[in-house]
CSV table of C-alpha atoms and ligand atoms in Angstrom, one decimal:
chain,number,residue,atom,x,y,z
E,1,UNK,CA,-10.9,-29.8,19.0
E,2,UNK,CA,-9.8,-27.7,16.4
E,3,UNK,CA,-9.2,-30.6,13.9
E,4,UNK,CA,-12.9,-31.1,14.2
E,5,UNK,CA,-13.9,-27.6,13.2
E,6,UNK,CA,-11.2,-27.6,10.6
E,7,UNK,CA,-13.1,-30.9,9.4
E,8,UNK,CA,-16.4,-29.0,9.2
E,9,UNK,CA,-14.9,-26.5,7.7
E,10,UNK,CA,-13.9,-28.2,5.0
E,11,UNK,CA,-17.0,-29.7,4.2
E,12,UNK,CA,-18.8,-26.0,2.7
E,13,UNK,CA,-19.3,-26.7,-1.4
E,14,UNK,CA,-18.6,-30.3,-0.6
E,15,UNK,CA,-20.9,-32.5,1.5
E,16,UNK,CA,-24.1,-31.0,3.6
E,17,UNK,CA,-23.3,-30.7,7.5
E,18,UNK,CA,-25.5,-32.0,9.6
E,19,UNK,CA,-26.3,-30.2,12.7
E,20,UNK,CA,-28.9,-31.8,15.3
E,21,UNK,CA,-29.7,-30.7,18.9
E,22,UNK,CA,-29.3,-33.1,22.2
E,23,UNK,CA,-30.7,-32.0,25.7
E,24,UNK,CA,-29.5,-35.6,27.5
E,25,UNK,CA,-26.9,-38.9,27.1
E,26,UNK,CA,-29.1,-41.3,25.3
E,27,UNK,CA,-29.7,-39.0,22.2
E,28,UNK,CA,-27.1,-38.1,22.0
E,29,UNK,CA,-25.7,-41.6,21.7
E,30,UNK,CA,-27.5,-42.1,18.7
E,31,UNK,CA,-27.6,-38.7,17.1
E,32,UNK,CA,-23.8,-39.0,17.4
E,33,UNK,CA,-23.6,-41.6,14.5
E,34,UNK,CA,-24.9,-39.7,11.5
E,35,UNK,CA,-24.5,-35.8,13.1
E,36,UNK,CA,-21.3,-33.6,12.5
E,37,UNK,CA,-22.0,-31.7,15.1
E,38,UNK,CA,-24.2,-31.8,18.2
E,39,UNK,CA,-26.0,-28.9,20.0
E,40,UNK,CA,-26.9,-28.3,23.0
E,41,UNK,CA,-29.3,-25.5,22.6
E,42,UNK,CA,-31.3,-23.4,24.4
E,43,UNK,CA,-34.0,-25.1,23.0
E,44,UNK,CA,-34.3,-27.1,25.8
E,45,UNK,CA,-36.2,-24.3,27.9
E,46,UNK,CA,-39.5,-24.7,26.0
E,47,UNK,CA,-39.4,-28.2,24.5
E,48,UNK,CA,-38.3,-30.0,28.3
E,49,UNK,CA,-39.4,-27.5,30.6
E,50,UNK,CA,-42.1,-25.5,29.0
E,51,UNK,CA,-40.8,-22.1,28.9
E,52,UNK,CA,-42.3,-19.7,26.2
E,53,UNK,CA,-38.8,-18.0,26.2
E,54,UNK,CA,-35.1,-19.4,26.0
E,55,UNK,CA,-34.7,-16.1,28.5
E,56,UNK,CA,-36.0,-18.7,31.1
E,57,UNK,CA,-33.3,-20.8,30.5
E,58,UNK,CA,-30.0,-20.9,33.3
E,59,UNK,CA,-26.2,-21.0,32.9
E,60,UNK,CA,-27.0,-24.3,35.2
E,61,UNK,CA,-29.4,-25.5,33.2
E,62,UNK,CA,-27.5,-25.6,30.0
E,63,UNK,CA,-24.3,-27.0,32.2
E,64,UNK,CA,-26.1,-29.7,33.7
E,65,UNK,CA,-27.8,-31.3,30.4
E,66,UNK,CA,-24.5,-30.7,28.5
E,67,UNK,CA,-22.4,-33.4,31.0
E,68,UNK,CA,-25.4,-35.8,29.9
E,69,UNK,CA,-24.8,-34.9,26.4
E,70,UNK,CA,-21.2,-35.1,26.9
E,71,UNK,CA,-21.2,-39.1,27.7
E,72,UNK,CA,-23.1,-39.6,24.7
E,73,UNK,CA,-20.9,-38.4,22.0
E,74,UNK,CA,-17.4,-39.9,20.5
E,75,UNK,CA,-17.1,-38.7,17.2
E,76,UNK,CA,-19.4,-35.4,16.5
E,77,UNK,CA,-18.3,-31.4,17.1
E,78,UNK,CA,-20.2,-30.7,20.7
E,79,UNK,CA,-21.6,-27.1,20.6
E,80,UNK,CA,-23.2,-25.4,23.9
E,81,UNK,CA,-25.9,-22.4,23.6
E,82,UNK,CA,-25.0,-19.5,25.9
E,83,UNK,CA,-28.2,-19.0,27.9
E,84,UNK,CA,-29.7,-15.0,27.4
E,85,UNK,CA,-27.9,-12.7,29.9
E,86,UNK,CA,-24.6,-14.6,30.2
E,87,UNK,CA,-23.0,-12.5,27.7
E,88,UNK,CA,-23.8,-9.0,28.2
E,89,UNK,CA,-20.2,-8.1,28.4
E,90,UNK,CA,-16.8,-9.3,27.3
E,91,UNK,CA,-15.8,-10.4,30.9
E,92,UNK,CA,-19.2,-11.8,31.8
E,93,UNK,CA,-18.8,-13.7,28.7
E,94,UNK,CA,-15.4,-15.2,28.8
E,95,UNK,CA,-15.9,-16.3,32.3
E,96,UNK,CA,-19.4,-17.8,31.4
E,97,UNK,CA,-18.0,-19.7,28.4
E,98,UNK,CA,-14.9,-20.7,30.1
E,99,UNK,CA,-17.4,-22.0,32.6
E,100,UNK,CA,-19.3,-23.9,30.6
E,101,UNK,CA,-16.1,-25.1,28.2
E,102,UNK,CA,-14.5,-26.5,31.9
E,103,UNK,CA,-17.7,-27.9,32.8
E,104,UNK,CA,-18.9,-29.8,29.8
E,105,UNK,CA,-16.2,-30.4,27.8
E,106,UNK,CA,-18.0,-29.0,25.2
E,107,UNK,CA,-15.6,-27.9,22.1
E,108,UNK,CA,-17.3,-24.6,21.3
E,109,UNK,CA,-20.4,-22.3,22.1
E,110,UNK,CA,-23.1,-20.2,20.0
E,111,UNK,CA,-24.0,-16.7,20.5
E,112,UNK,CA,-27.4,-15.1,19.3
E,113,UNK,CA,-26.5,-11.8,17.1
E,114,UNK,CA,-24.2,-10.2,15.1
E,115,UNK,CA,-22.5,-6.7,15.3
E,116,UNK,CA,-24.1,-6.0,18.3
E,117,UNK,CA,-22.6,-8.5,20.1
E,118,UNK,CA,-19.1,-8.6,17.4
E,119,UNK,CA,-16.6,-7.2,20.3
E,120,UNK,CA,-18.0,-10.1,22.7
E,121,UNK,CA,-17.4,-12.5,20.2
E,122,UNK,CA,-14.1,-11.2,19.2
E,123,UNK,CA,-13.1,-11.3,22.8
E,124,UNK,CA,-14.3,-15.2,23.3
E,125,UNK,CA,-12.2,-15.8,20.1
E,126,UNK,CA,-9.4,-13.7,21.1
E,127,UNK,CA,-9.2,-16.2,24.2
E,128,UNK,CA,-9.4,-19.1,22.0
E,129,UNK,CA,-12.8,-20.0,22.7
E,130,UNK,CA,-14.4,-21.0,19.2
E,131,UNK,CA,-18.0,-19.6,18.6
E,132,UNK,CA,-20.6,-20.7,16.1
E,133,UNK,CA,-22.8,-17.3,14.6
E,134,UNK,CA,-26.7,-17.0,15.2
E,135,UNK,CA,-28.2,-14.7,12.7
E,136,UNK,CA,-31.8,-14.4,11.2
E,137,UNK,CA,-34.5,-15.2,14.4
E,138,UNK,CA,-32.9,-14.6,17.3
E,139,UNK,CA,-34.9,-15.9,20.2
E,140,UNK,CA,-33.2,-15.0,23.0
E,141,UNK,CA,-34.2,-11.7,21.6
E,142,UNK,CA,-38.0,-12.0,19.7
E,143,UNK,CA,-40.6,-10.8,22.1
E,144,UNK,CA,-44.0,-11.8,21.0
E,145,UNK,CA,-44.3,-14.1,17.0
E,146,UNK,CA,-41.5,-15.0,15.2
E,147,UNK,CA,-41.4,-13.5,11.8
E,148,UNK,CA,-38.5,-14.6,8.5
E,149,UNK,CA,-35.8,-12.5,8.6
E,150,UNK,CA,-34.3,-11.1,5.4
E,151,UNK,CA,-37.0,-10.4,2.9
E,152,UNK,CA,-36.8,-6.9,2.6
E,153,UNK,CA,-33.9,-5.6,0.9
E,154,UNK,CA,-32.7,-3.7,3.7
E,155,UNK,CA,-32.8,-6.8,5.7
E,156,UNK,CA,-31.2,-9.0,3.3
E,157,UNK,CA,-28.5,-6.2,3.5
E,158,UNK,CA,-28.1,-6.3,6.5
E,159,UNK,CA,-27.8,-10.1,7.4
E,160,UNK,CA,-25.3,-10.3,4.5
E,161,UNK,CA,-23.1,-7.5,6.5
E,162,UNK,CA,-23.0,-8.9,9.3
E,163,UNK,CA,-22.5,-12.1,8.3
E,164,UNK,CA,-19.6,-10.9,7.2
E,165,UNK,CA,-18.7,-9.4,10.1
E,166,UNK,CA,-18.7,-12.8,12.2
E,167,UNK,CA,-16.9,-14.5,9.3
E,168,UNK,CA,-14.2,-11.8,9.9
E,169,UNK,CA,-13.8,-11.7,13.8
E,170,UNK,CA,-13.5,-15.7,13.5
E,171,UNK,CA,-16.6,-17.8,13.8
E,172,UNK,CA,-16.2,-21.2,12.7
E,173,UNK,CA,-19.7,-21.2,10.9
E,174,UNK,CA,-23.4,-19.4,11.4
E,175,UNK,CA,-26.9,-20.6,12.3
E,176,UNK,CA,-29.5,-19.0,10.0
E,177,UNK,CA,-32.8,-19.2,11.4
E,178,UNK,CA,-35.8,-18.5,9.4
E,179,UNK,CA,-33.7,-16.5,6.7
E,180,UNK,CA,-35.3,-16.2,3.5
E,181,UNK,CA,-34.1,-18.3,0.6
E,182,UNK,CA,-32.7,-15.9,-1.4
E,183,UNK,CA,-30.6,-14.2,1.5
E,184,UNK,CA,-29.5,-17.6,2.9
E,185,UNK,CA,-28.1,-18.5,-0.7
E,186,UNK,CA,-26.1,-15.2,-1.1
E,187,UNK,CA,-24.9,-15.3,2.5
E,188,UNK,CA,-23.7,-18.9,1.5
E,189,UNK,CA,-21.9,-17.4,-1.3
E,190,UNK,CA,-20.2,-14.8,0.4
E,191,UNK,CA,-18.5,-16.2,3.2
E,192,UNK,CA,-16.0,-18.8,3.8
E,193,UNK,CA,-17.3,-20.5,6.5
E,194,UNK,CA,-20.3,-22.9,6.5
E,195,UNK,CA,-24.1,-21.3,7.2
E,196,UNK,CA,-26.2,-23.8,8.9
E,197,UNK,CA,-29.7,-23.3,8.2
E,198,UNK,CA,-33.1,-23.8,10.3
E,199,UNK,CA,-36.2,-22.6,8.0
E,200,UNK,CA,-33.7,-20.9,5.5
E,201,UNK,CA,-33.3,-23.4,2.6
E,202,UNK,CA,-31.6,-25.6,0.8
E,203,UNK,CA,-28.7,-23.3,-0.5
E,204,UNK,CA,-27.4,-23.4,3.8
E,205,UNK,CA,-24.0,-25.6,3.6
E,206,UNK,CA,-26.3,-27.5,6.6
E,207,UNK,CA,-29.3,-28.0,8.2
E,208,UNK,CA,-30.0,-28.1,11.7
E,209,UNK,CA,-33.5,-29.1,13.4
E,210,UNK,CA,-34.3,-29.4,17.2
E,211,UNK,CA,-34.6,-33.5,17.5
E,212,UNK,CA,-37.5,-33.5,19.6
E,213,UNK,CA,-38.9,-31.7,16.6
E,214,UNK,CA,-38.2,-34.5,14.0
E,215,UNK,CA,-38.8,-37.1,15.9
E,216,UNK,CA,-42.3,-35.6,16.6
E,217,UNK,CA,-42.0,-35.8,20.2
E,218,UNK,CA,-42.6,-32.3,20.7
E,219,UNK,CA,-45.9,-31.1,19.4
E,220,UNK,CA,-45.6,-28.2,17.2
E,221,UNK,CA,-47.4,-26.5,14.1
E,222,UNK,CA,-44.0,-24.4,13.5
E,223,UNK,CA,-43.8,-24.2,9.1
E,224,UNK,CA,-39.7,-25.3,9.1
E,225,UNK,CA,-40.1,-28.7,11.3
E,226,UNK,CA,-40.7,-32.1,9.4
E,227,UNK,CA,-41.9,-34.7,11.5
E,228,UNK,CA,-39.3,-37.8,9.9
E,229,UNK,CA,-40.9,-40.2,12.5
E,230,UNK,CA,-44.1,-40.6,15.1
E,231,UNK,CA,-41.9,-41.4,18.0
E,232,UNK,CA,-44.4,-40.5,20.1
E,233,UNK,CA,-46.5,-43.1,18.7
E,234,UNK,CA,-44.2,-45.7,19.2
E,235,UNK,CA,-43.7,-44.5,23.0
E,236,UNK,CA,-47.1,-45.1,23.6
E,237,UNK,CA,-46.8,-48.5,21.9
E,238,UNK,CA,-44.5,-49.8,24.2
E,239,UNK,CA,-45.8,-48.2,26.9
E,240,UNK,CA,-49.4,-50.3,26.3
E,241,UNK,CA,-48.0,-53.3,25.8
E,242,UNK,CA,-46.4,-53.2,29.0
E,243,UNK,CA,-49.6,-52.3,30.7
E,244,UNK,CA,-51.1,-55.1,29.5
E,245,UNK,CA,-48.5,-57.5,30.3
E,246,UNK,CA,-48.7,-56.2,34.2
E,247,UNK,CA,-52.1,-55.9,34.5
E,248,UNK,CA,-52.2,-59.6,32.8
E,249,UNK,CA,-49.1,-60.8,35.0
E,250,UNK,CA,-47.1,-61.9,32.0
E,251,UNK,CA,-44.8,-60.1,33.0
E,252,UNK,CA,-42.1,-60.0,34.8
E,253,UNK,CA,-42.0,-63.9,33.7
E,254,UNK,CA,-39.1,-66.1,35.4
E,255,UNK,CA,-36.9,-65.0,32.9
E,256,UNK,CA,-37.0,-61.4,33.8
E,257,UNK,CA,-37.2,-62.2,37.9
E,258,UNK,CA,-34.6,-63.0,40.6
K,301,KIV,O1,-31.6,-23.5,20.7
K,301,KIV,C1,-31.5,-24.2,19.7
K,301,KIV,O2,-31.9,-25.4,19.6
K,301,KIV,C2,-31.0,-23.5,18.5
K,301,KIV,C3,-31.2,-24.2,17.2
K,301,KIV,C4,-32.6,-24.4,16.9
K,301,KIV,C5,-30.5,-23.6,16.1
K,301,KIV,O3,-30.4,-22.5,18.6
């Protein structure tokens, strides 16, 4: 476990990390081959089920897709999203993460916030639970739209201070969502560990999207997303095709029947 952080570590100034999310087995699978680290975020609540808040999502929830997840990966870093209210307290906390570390096998979790929640997160560590950062958009926390983080300069300030703040109580690395580009690059610059960015530029030491996203399975109009593929389309391809071949009894043929 701690040979893989060390690993990713390693890579900041040397080779981008890339960071991809997985809700079940079967992505997983195949994310696993080119990611560095997997996540199992709380993502899931509004591009599975819906939700128009990660609040929504359960302890449970993010337990029982993680065990999917968990079959699917051999090589990558496994990181599990503490759901919103399972952290509200250093004991609440450990017991959650130690839940979830038990459960899934995961090998670390991620926390939304910074020196709010830095005893929390200095108690996980402490216990020798490792914890990825979330700073910039924190939507466990955003009521109403999402808007960049760090263009003013008190902003920029302060996403630079506490980012150094995690870096010093022991995070192995920090999500930066929606951080503007000049922020991300000097947060980059000042800590040790790697920033992975969603929405916050290339200067991040990694990128991470929600797959759903990329894959354009989940419809969204969101500015950081780039649809790489139409995997939609290519469900409804096959899905078509084997209309047809019901409806015109082609299949199942006698190779496909008992
Ligand atoms: O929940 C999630 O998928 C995340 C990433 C988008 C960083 O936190």
């Amino acid at each position: 476990m701690l040979n893989k952080i060390k690993k990713i570590v390693s890579k900041k100034n040397k080779s981008k990390i890339i960071c991809l999310t997985a809700y079940s087995k079967n992505f997983a699978e195949e994310i696993d081959r080119y990611a560095d680290i997997i996540l199992v975020g709380d993502s899931l609540g509004s591009v599975l089920y819906n939700y128009n808040t990660t609040r929504k999502v359960t302890l449970d929830n993010m337990i029982q897709h993680s065990q999917s997840v968990r079959m699917g990966i051999k090589k990558s870093l496994m990181v599990v999203d503490m759901p919103y209210n399972t952290y509200r307290n250093k004991k609440e906390a450990l017991n959650n993460a130690k839940k979830i570390i038990n459960k899934t096998k995961c090998e670390a979790v991620k926390l939304e916030g910074g020196s709010k929640i830095a005893k929390i997160i200095k108690h996980l560590i402490r216990n020798k639970i490792p914890v990825m950062g979330h700073l910039g958009i924190l939507p466990q926390s955003v009521k109403g739209k999402f808007k960049s983080k760090g263009k003013t300069e008190k902003e920029k300030k302060k996403i630079i201070k506490e980012s150094i703040l995690l870096e010093k109580i022991g995070v192995f690395s920090i999500v930066l969502e929606c951080v503007q580009a000049s922020t991300s690059k000097l947060v980059t610059k000042s800590i040790k560990v790697p920033t992975i960015g969603i929405g916050s530029s290339i200067y991040c030491d990694g990128q991470v999207l929600v797959t759903d996203d990329l894959l354009g399975l989940n419809k969204t109009n969101i500015r950081f997303v780039k649809k790489f593929v139409d995997l939609k389309k290519v469900i409804g391809q096959g899905v078509k095709k084997f209309k047809k071949e019901v409806q015109s009894k082609k299949f199942p043929s006698k190779k496909y029947s008992y």
